Coordinates of C-alpha atoms and ligand atoms in Angstrom, one line a residue:
Chain S
M1 CA 60.8 149.6 308.5
R2 CA 58.7 151.3 305.9
Y3 CA 55.4 149.6 305.0
V4 CA 55.6 147.6 308.2
E5 CA 55.6 150.0 311.2
E6 CA 52.7 152.2 309.9
F7 CA 50.6 149.0 309.7
R8 CA 51.2 148.2 313.4
D9 CA 49.9 151.4 314.9
P10 CA 48.3 150.5 318.3
A11 CA 45.8 153.4 318.3
M12 CA 44.4 152.4 314.9
A13 CA 44.4 148.8 315.9
R14 CA 42.2 149.7 319.0
A15 CA 39.8 151.5 316.7
L16 CA 39.6 148.6 314.4
I17 CA 39.1 146.1 317.2
A18 CA 36.3 148.3 318.6
R19 CA 34.6 148.5 315.2
I20 CA 35.0 144.8 314.7
G21 CA 33.4 144.2 318.1
A22 CA 30.4 146.5 317.3
T23 CA 29.9 144.8 313.9
A24 CA 30.0 141.4 315.5
E25 CA 27.4 142.5 318.0
A26 CA 25.2 143.9 315.2
I27 CA 25.2 140.5 313.5
G28 CA 24.5 138.7 316.7
A29 CA 27.8 136.8 316.8
S30 CA 28.7 135.2 320.1
P31 CA 31.1 132.5 321.4
G32 CA 28.3 130.0 321.2
R33 CA 27.4 131.1 317.6
P34 CA 30.6 132.5 316.2
V35 CA 31.3 134.0 312.8
R36 CA 33.8 131.5 311.4
I37 CA 36.5 133.1 309.2
M38 CA 39.1 131.0 307.6
E39 CA 42.5 132.6 307.1
I40 CA 43.8 130.5 304.2
C41 CA 47.4 131.4 304.4
G42 CA 49.9 130.1 307.0
G43 CA 51.5 133.5 307.1
H44 CA 48.3 134.9 308.4
T45 CA 48.0 132.1 310.9
H46 CA 51.4 133.0 312.1
A47 CA 50.6 136.7 312.3
I48 CA 47.3 136.1 314.2
F49 CA 49.2 134.2 316.9
R50 CA 52.2 136.4 317.0
F51 CA 50.2 139.5 317.6
G52 CA 47.6 137.7 319.7
L53 CA 44.8 139.0 317.4
D54 CA 42.5 136.1 318.2
R55 CA 42.5 137.0 321.8
L56 CA 42.0 140.7 321.2
L57 CA 38.9 140.3 319.1
H58 CA 35.3 139.9 320.1
G59 CA 34.5 136.4 321.3
G60 CA 32.0 135.9 318.5
I61 CA 34.8 135.7 315.9
E62 CA 36.5 132.5 315.4
F63 CA 39.6 132.0 313.1
I64 CA 39.7 128.7 311.3
H65 CA 43.3 128.0 310.2
G66 CA 43.4 127.0 306.6
P67 CA 45.6 124.7 304.6
G68 CA 47.9 127.5 303.3
C69 CA 51.2 126.3 304.7
P70 CA 53.0 124.5 301.9
V71 CA 55.3 122.6 304.2
C72 CA 52.4 121.4 306.2
V73 CA 50.5 119.9 303.3
L74 CA 53.6 118.3 301.7
P75 CA 52.8 114.5 301.7
M76 CA 55.1 112.3 303.6
R77 CA 55.8 110.3 300.4
R78 CA 57.2 113.4 298.7
V79 CA 59.6 113.9 301.6
D80 CA 60.7 110.3 301.3
E81 CA 61.3 110.9 297.6
A82 CA 63.3 114.1 298.3
I83 CA 65.5 112.0 300.6
A84 CA 65.8 109.3 298.0
I85 CA 67.0 111.9 295.4
A86 CA 69.4 113.5 298.0
G87 CA 70.9 110.0 298.5
R88 CA 71.8 109.5 294.8
P89 CA 75.5 109.6 294.1
G90 CA 76.8 113.0 293.1
V91 CA 73.7 114.9 294.2
I92 CA 73.6 118.2 296.0
F93 CA 70.1 118.6 297.3
T94 CA 69.0 122.2 298.1
T95 CA 66.0 123.2 300.0
F96 CA 64.4 126.1 301.9
G97 CA 65.1 125.7 305.6
D98 CA 61.4 125.3 306.3
A99 CA 61.3 121.8 304.8
M100 CA 64.3 120.4 306.7
R101 CA 62.4 119.0 309.6
V102 CA 59.2 117.8 307.9
P103 CA 58.8 114.2 308.8
G104 CA 58.8 111.6 306.0
S105 CA 57.7 108.1 306.7
R106 CA 61.0 107.3 308.3
T107 CA 63.3 110.3 308.5
S108 CA 63.4 114.0 307.7
L109 CA 65.8 115.8 305.4
M110 CA 67.6 117.0 308.5
Q111 CA 68.2 113.4 309.7
A112 CA 69.2 112.4 306.2
R113 CA 71.8 115.1 306.2
A114 CA 73.1 114.0 309.5
A115 CA 73.4 110.5 308.0
G116 CA 75.7 111.8 305.3
A117 CA 73.5 113.1 302.4
D118 CA 74.7 116.4 300.8
I119 CA 71.6 118.5 301.7
R120 CA 72.0 122.3 301.8
M121 CA 69.7 125.0 302.9
V122 CA 69.3 127.8 300.5
Y123 CA 67.4 131.1 300.7
S124 CA 66.5 131.2 297.1
P125 CA 66.5 129.0 294.0
L126 CA 69.1 131.4 292.7
D127 CA 71.5 130.1 295.3
A128 CA 70.9 126.6 293.9
L129 CA 71.7 127.9 290.4
D130 CA 74.9 129.3 291.8
L131 CA 75.9 125.9 293.2
A132 CA 75.2 124.3 289.8
R133 CA 77.5 126.8 288.2
R134 CA 80.2 126.2 290.8
F135 CA 80.0 122.4 290.8
P136 CA 79.5 121.4 287.2
E137 CA 80.4 117.8 288.0
R138 CA 77.6 117.5 290.6
D139 CA 73.9 117.2 290.1
V140 CA 72.2 120.1 291.9
V141 CA 68.6 119.6 292.7
F142 CA 66.3 122.3 294.1
F143 CA 63.3 121.2 296.2
G144 CA 60.5 123.4 294.7
I145 CA 57.9 123.8 297.3
G146 CA 55.3 126.5 297.9
F147 CA 52.2 128.1 296.4
E148 CA 51.9 130.6 293.6
T149 CA 54.2 132.9 295.7
T150 CA 57.3 130.8 295.2
A151 CA 56.4 129.0 292.0
P152 CA 57.4 131.9 289.8
A153 CA 60.9 131.9 291.4
S154 CA 61.3 128.2 290.5
A155 CA 60.0 128.8 287.0
L156 CA 62.5 131.7 286.5
A157 CA 65.4 129.6 287.9
I158 CA 64.5 126.8 285.4
R159 CA 64.3 129.3 282.6
Q160 CA 67.7 130.8 283.5
A161 CA 69.2 127.3 283.7
A162 CA 67.9 126.5 280.3
R163 CA 69.3 129.8 278.9
E164 CA 72.7 129.1 280.4
G165 CA 72.6 125.4 279.4
L166 CA 73.1 124.3 283.0
G167 CA 72.5 120.6 282.4
N168 CA 73.3 119.7 286.0
F169 CA 70.4 121.7 287.6
S170 CA 66.9 120.3 288.2
V171 CA 63.9 121.0 290.3
F172 CA 61.9 118.5 292.3
C173 CA 58.6 120.2 291.8
N174 CA 56.0 120.2 294.5
H175 CA 54.4 123.5 293.8
I176 CA 50.8 123.7 294.5
T177 CA 48.0 126.2 293.9
V178 CA 45.6 127.8 296.3
P179 CA 42.1 127.9 294.6
P180 CA 41.6 124.1 294.2
P181 CA 41.8 123.3 298.0
I182 CA 39.5 126.2 298.8
R183 CA 37.0 124.7 296.4
A184 CA 37.5 121.2 298.0
L185 CA 36.9 122.7 301.5
L186 CA 33.8 124.6 300.3
E187 CA 32.4 121.4 298.7
D188 CA 32.7 119.6 302.0
P189 CA 29.2 119.4 303.5
D190 CA 30.6 119.5 307.1
M191 CA 32.5 122.7 306.5
R192 CA 30.8 125.7 308.0
L193 CA 32.6 128.9 307.1
D194 CA 31.2 132.4 307.0
G195 CA 34.0 134.0 305.0
F196 CA 37.7 134.0 304.1
V197 CA 40.7 136.1 304.6
G198 CA 42.5 135.6 301.3
P199 CA 46.3 135.1 300.9
G200 CA 48.1 138.4 300.2
H201 CA 51.2 137.1 298.6
V202 CA 49.7 134.4 296.5
S203 CA 47.3 137.0 295.2
M204 CA 50.0 139.5 294.3
V205 CA 51.0 136.8 291.7
I206 CA 47.5 135.5 290.6
G207 CA 45.4 138.6 291.3
I208 CA 42.0 138.5 293.0
R209 CA 39.8 137.2 290.1
P210 CA 40.6 133.5 290.6
Y211 CA 38.6 133.7 293.8
D212 CA 35.4 134.8 292.0
F213 CA 33.9 131.3 292.4
I214 CA 33.9 131.7 296.2
P215 CA 31.1 134.4 296.3
G216 CA 29.8 133.3 292.9
E217 CA 29.2 129.6 293.5
F218 CA 29.3 129.4 297.3
G219 CA 28.0 132.8 298.4
K220 CA 30.9 133.5 300.7
P221 CA 32.9 136.7 301.1
I222 CA 36.6 136.8 300.7
V223 CA 38.9 139.7 301.5
V224 CA 42.6 139.5 300.3
S225 CA 44.7 140.8 303.1
G226 CA 48.2 141.9 304.0
F227 CA 50.2 140.5 306.9
E228 CA 50.6 143.3 309.4
P229 CA 48.1 143.6 312.3
L230 CA 46.2 146.5 310.8
D231 CA 45.9 144.7 307.5
L232 CA 44.4 141.6 309.1
L233 CA 42.1 143.6 311.4
Q234 CA 40.8 145.6 308.5
A235 CA 40.3 142.5 306.4
V236 CA 38.3 140.9 309.3
L237 CA 36.2 144.0 309.5
M238 CA 35.6 144.0 305.7
V239 CA 34.5 140.3 305.9
L240 CA 32.1 141.1 308.8
T241 CA 30.8 144.1 307.0
Q242 CA 29.9 142.0 304.0
V243 CA 28.2 139.4 306.3
R244 CA 26.2 142.2 308.0
E245 CA 25.2 143.7 304.7
G246 CA 24.3 140.3 303.3
R247 CA 26.9 140.7 300.5
A248 CA 29.4 138.2 299.2
E249 CA 32.2 139.7 297.1
V250 CA 35.9 139.4 296.5
E251 CA 37.5 142.5 298.1
N252 CA 41.1 143.6 298.2
Q253 CA 42.5 145.0 301.5
Y254 CA 46.1 144.7 300.2
A255 CA 45.9 146.9 297.2
R256 CA 49.4 148.3 297.8
V257 CA 50.8 145.0 296.8
V258 CA 48.0 143.0 295.1
P259 CA 46.9 144.2 291.6
E260 CA 43.5 143.0 290.5
H261 CA 45.0 140.8 287.7
G262 CA 48.2 139.8 289.5
N263 CA 51.7 140.0 288.2
P264 CA 51.9 139.4 284.4
A265 CA 55.6 138.5 284.3
S266 CA 55.2 135.9 287.1
L267 CA 52.1 134.4 285.5
A268 CA 53.9 134.2 282.2
A269 CA 56.9 132.5 283.6
M270 CA 54.7 130.0 285.5
A271 CA 52.6 129.3 282.4
E272 CA 55.7 128.7 280.3
V273 CA 57.4 126.3 282.6
F274 CA 54.6 124.6 284.5
E275 CA 51.3 122.9 283.8
P276 CA 48.7 121.5 286.2
R277 CA 49.1 117.9 287.2
P278 CA 45.9 115.9 286.8
S279 CA 45.9 115.6 290.6
F280 CA 48.2 116.1 293.6
A281 CA 48.3 114.7 297.1
W282 CA 47.9 117.0 300.1
R283 CA 48.9 115.8 303.5
G284 CA 45.7 115.7 305.6
L285 CA 43.5 116.6 302.6
G286 CA 44.0 113.8 300.1
E287 CA 44.3 114.0 296.4
I288 CA 42.9 117.3 294.9
D289 CA 42.3 117.6 291.2
R290 CA 44.6 120.0 289.3
S291 CA 46.0 121.4 292.5
G292 CA 49.7 120.7 291.8
L293 CA 52.1 121.9 289.1
R294 CA 54.6 119.9 287.1
I295 CA 57.3 120.9 284.7
R296 CA 56.3 121.0 281.1
A297 CA 57.8 118.5 278.6
R298 CA 59.7 121.4 277.0
Y299 CA 61.7 121.8 280.3
R300 CA 61.9 118.0 281.0
D301 CA 65.7 118.1 281.3
F302 CA 65.3 120.2 284.4
D303 CA 62.7 118.0 286.0
A304 CA 64.2 115.9 288.9
E305 CA 61.3 113.5 288.8
E306 CA 62.1 112.6 285.2
R307 CA 65.9 112.7 285.7
F308 CA 65.7 110.3 288.7
G309 CA 62.6 108.3 287.7
I310 CA 61.0 109.2 291.0
G311 CA 57.6 110.4 292.2
Y312 CA 54.7 110.8 289.8
A313 CA 57.2 109.9 287.0
A314 CA 57.3 106.4 288.7
G315 CA 53.6 106.0 289.1
A316 CA 50.7 107.0 291.4
L317 CA 51.2 107.8 295.1
P318 CA 49.2 106.1 297.8
E319 CA 47.9 108.4 300.6
E320 CA 49.3 108.0 304.1
A321 CA 48.8 109.4 307.6
A322 CA 51.0 109.4 310.7
E323 CA 49.9 107.3 313.6
G324 CA 47.2 108.8 315.7
C325 CA 47.7 112.3 314.4
A326 CA 44.8 114.6 313.7
C327 CA 46.5 116.8 311.1
G328 CA 43.7 116.4 308.6
A329 CA 41.0 117.4 311.1
V330 CA 43.0 120.4 312.3
M331 CA 43.7 121.5 308.7
T332 CA 40.1 121.5 307.8
G333 CA 39.2 123.4 310.9
R334 CA 37.2 120.6 312.5
I335 CA 39.3 120.7 315.6
R336 CA 41.8 123.0 317.2
P337 CA 45.4 121.8 317.5
V338 CA 45.1 121.4 321.3
A339 CA 42.3 118.9 320.7
C340 CA 44.7 116.5 318.9
P341 CA 45.6 113.6 321.1
R342 CA 49.2 113.9 320.1
Y343 CA 49.5 117.7 320.7
G344 CA 52.3 118.0 323.3
R345 CA 52.1 114.3 323.8
G346 CA 54.6 113.0 321.4
C347 CA 54.2 115.9 319.0
T348 CA 56.2 119.1 319.7
P349 CA 58.2 121.4 317.4
E350 CA 61.4 119.6 318.5
T351 CA 60.0 116.2 317.6
P352 CA 57.1 116.9 315.2
L353 CA 54.8 114.0 314.3
G354 CA 52.8 116.0 311.9
A355 CA 53.9 118.7 309.6
L356 CA 51.6 121.3 311.2
M357 CA 54.1 121.2 314.1
V358 CA 57.1 121.9 311.9
S359 CA 56.8 125.2 310.2
S360 CA 56.2 128.4 312.1
E361 CA 53.3 128.9 309.7
G362 CA 51.7 125.6 310.8
A363 CA 48.7 125.9 313.0
C364 CA 50.0 123.5 315.7
A365 CA 53.4 125.2 315.9
A366 CA 51.8 128.6 316.1
Y367 CA 49.6 127.4 319.0
W368 CA 52.6 125.9 320.7
H369 CA 54.8 129.0 320.4
Y370 CA 52.3 131.7 321.1
A371 CA 49.2 130.1 322.7
G372 CA 50.7 127.2 324.6
A373 CA 50.2 129.0 327.9
R374 CA 46.5 129.2 327.3
G375 CA 46.1 125.4 327.4
P376 CA 43.3 123.1 326.3
A377 CA 40.8 124.2 329.0
E378 CA 40.6 127.7 327.7
D379 CA 40.9 126.9 324.1
G380 CA 39.9 123.4 323.4
G381 CA 36.5 123.7 324.9
R382 CA 35.3 126.4 322.5
R383 CA 35.0 124.0 319.6
A384 CA 33.2 120.8 319.4
V385 CA 35.1 118.0 317.7
R386 CA 33.2 116.9 314.7
G387 CA 35.0 113.9 313.5
G388 CA 38.4 112.9 312.3
G389 CA 40.5 113.7 309.3
R390 CA 39.5 113.1 305.8
G391 CA 41.1 111.3 302.9
G392 CA 39.9 110.5 299.5
R393 CA 39.6 112.5 296.3
H394 CA 37.9 115.7 295.8
G395 CA 36.1 116.8 292.7
P396 CA 35.4 114.8 289.6
A397 CA 38.0 112.1 289.2
Chain Z
M1 CA 59.6 131.0 303.0
C2 CA 56.2 132.4 302.3
L3 CA 56.7 135.6 304.1
G4 CA 57.6 138.5 301.9
I5 CA 59.6 141.5 303.1
P6 CA 59.7 145.0 301.8
G7 CA 62.9 146.4 300.5
R8 CA 64.2 149.3 298.3
I9 CA 66.1 148.7 295.1
V10 CA 69.4 150.5 295.3
A11 CA 71.2 149.6 292.0
I12 CA 71.1 147.3 289.0
V13 CA 74.1 145.0 289.1
D14 CA 73.6 142.6 286.2
A15 CA 71.0 143.6 283.6
E16 CA 71.6 140.4 281.6
R17 CA 70.5 138.2 284.5
M18 CA 68.0 140.8 285.9
L19 CA 69.9 141.2 289.1
A20 CA 69.7 144.3 291.4
T21 CA 70.9 145.2 294.8
A22 CA 68.2 145.8 297.4
D23 CA 68.3 147.3 300.8
I24 CA 66.2 145.1 303.1
A25 CA 65.9 146.6 306.6
G26 CA 69.5 147.8 306.4
V27 CA 71.0 144.6 304.8
R28 CA 72.0 144.6 301.2
R29 CA 71.3 141.6 299.0
D30 CA 71.2 140.9 295.3
I31 CA 67.7 140.0 294.1
N32 CA 66.2 139.1 290.8
V33 CA 63.9 141.8 289.4
A34 CA 62.4 140.0 286.3
C35 CA 58.9 140.1 287.7
V36 CA 58.8 143.8 288.4
A37 CA 60.7 145.1 285.4
E38 CA 57.8 146.8 283.6
G39 CA 59.9 149.3 281.8
P40 CA 63.7 150.0 281.5
L41 CA 65.6 148.5 284.5
D42 CA 67.1 151.9 285.2
D43 CA 63.6 153.0 286.4
L44 CA 63.8 150.6 289.3
P45 CA 66.4 152.1 291.7
G46 CA 64.6 153.9 294.5
R47 CA 61.4 151.8 294.1
W48 CA 60.1 149.7 297.0
V49 CA 59.4 146.1 296.2
L50 CA 58.1 143.1 298.1
I51 CA 60.8 140.4 298.2
H52 CA 60.3 136.6 298.4
V53 CA 63.0 134.0 298.2
G54 CA 65.4 136.3 296.4
F55 CA 62.9 137.7 293.9
A56 CA 61.2 141.1 293.8
M57 CA 57.6 139.9 293.4
A58 CA 55.7 143.1 293.4
L59 CA 56.2 146.8 293.2
I60 CA 54.7 148.5 296.3
D61 CA 52.1 151.0 295.2
E62 CA 52.8 154.0 297.4
D63 CA 49.5 155.7 296.6
E64 CA 47.5 152.6 297.5
A65 CA 49.4 152.3 300.8
A66 CA 48.6 155.9 301.6
R67 CA 44.9 155.4 300.7
T68 CA 44.7 152.4 303.0
L69 CA 46.3 154.3 305.9
E70 CA 44.0 157.3 305.2
A71 CA 40.9 155.0 305.4
L72 CA 42.2 153.5 308.7
R73 CA 42.9 157.0 310.1
A74 CA 39.4 158.2 309.3
L75 CA 38.0 155.1 310.9
G76 CA 40.1 155.8 314.0
E77 CA 38.7 159.3 314.2
T78 CA 35.1 158.1 313.9
E79 CA 35.6 155.5 316.6
E80 CA 37.1 158.2 318.9
L81 CA 34.1 160.4 318.3
A82 CA 31.7 157.5 318.9
G83 CA 33.6 156.7 322.1
A84 CA 33.5 160.2 323.3
I85 CA 29.7 160.5 322.7
S86 CA 28.9 157.2 324.4
G87 CA 31.5 157.8 327.1
Q88 CA 33.1 154.5 326.5
A89 CA 36.3 155.9 325.0
G90 CA 36.2 153.5 322.1
A91 CA 35.4 150.3 324.0
A92 CA 33.1 148.1 322.0
P93 CA 30.0 146.6 323.4
G94 CA 30.7 142.9 324.0
G95 CA 34.2 143.8 325.0
T96 CA 37.5 142.8 323.8
A97 CA 38.4 140.5 326.7
R98 CA 38.5 136.8 326.0
Ligands
SF4_1 S1 49.6 118.1 317.2 FE1 51.0 117.1 315.8 S2 49.9 115.2 315.2 FE2 48.4 116.5 316.1 S3 47.5 117.7 314.4 FE3 49.2 118.9 315.2 S4 50.9 118.3 313.9 FE4 49.3 116.7 313.6

């Protein structure tokens, strides 16, 4: 496929890997003293494992898997609320397939569907709109999840529903934004990162300027990257080159898709339909200020929280964690998935305990599918465990 | 859900609702093009876009793609040269084995 195959060329990959190795040597990186690069986006985590990039690279480069998998950071309580909405009489609850198996405090959407709730997987919010047109007597709710990549789609669907007067359509909005959790991670005194690979598809919407604070306030490089192997390798090389030259800047490896200032139409739709919530809960990370989006009063009729009196509309959410799971520590890069006591012992993709095991973009599931054979001895030993998960609130309350 | 996929716009099907047909790896699907409609919709057929959850979210910039590949190619050639000179055929010191 065009724009895919060219960016998988093995000869060029070898050249990049060699250059990355030489640069890592030049800055004195070693397995004992690695350069730690966080890939923020779950899509990158998935690609790194799928193509085995972590194993091909110089031993002095360590990937820390960031919180950029929207399914993985969805709080259990929000899953419970989704199930509660789906259980209301007359509701057709629609969701991306990714969210089906995320465990709530008692069940997942998948289990709720088996128990009789009308829950349907859709590919797009447009499919949910279609259902609303076809079933005017039913209440069609779309489970809005995802970062700035999918938020414009939800915003446009709401706008379209308003235009058509589809009074039986609403969105249960769980959209979140990328910059606030990065700030929260950088403000964590325990977090030792040397640079970031920035999310390509979030950035195609928001542009690269929202990351200016990363070099500006924290002195760390960030390179926005595409998702093919050559993209990721080039982005890693660009981060290392900045480290070697003592620079910290926002750079764009993915210029074929990411404009400096993002996509004006998407940004306008988001701004029209959504506003930041004062704070939003992230599974494993706790409440993060202004990190979630809610539907503006103007579009209240299409807000499932308002319509069903559920969620933040019903009051503040307590934070919760699953028994004995180390999702928070994994998500903040403190430990590798294999170091979690539940990894493979009670927590597998078939029976996930934590959300990181659910989505193919979650760090634990990626390890399980692509790196399982490596086992804890080879992988777990490379990283010291530095304490458990975190909770609490980030930033000024 | 978060993974985008490149596709080529084939035809506009519903200008009112901003819907177009796209060819995505040989499969045709209707997608919303509101986010990439910078000018008249009729300019879109033939263009490559990045598609997420039924929406074209970005026009792919062919010149930028070519530039990135050119830079990679140049790097590949330098590496080959360096490898030939040092007799290592492109292997980096420190190795790639893990
Ligand atoms: S193995 Fe399961 S419980 Fe442990 S961190 Fe991963 S998802 Fe959470």
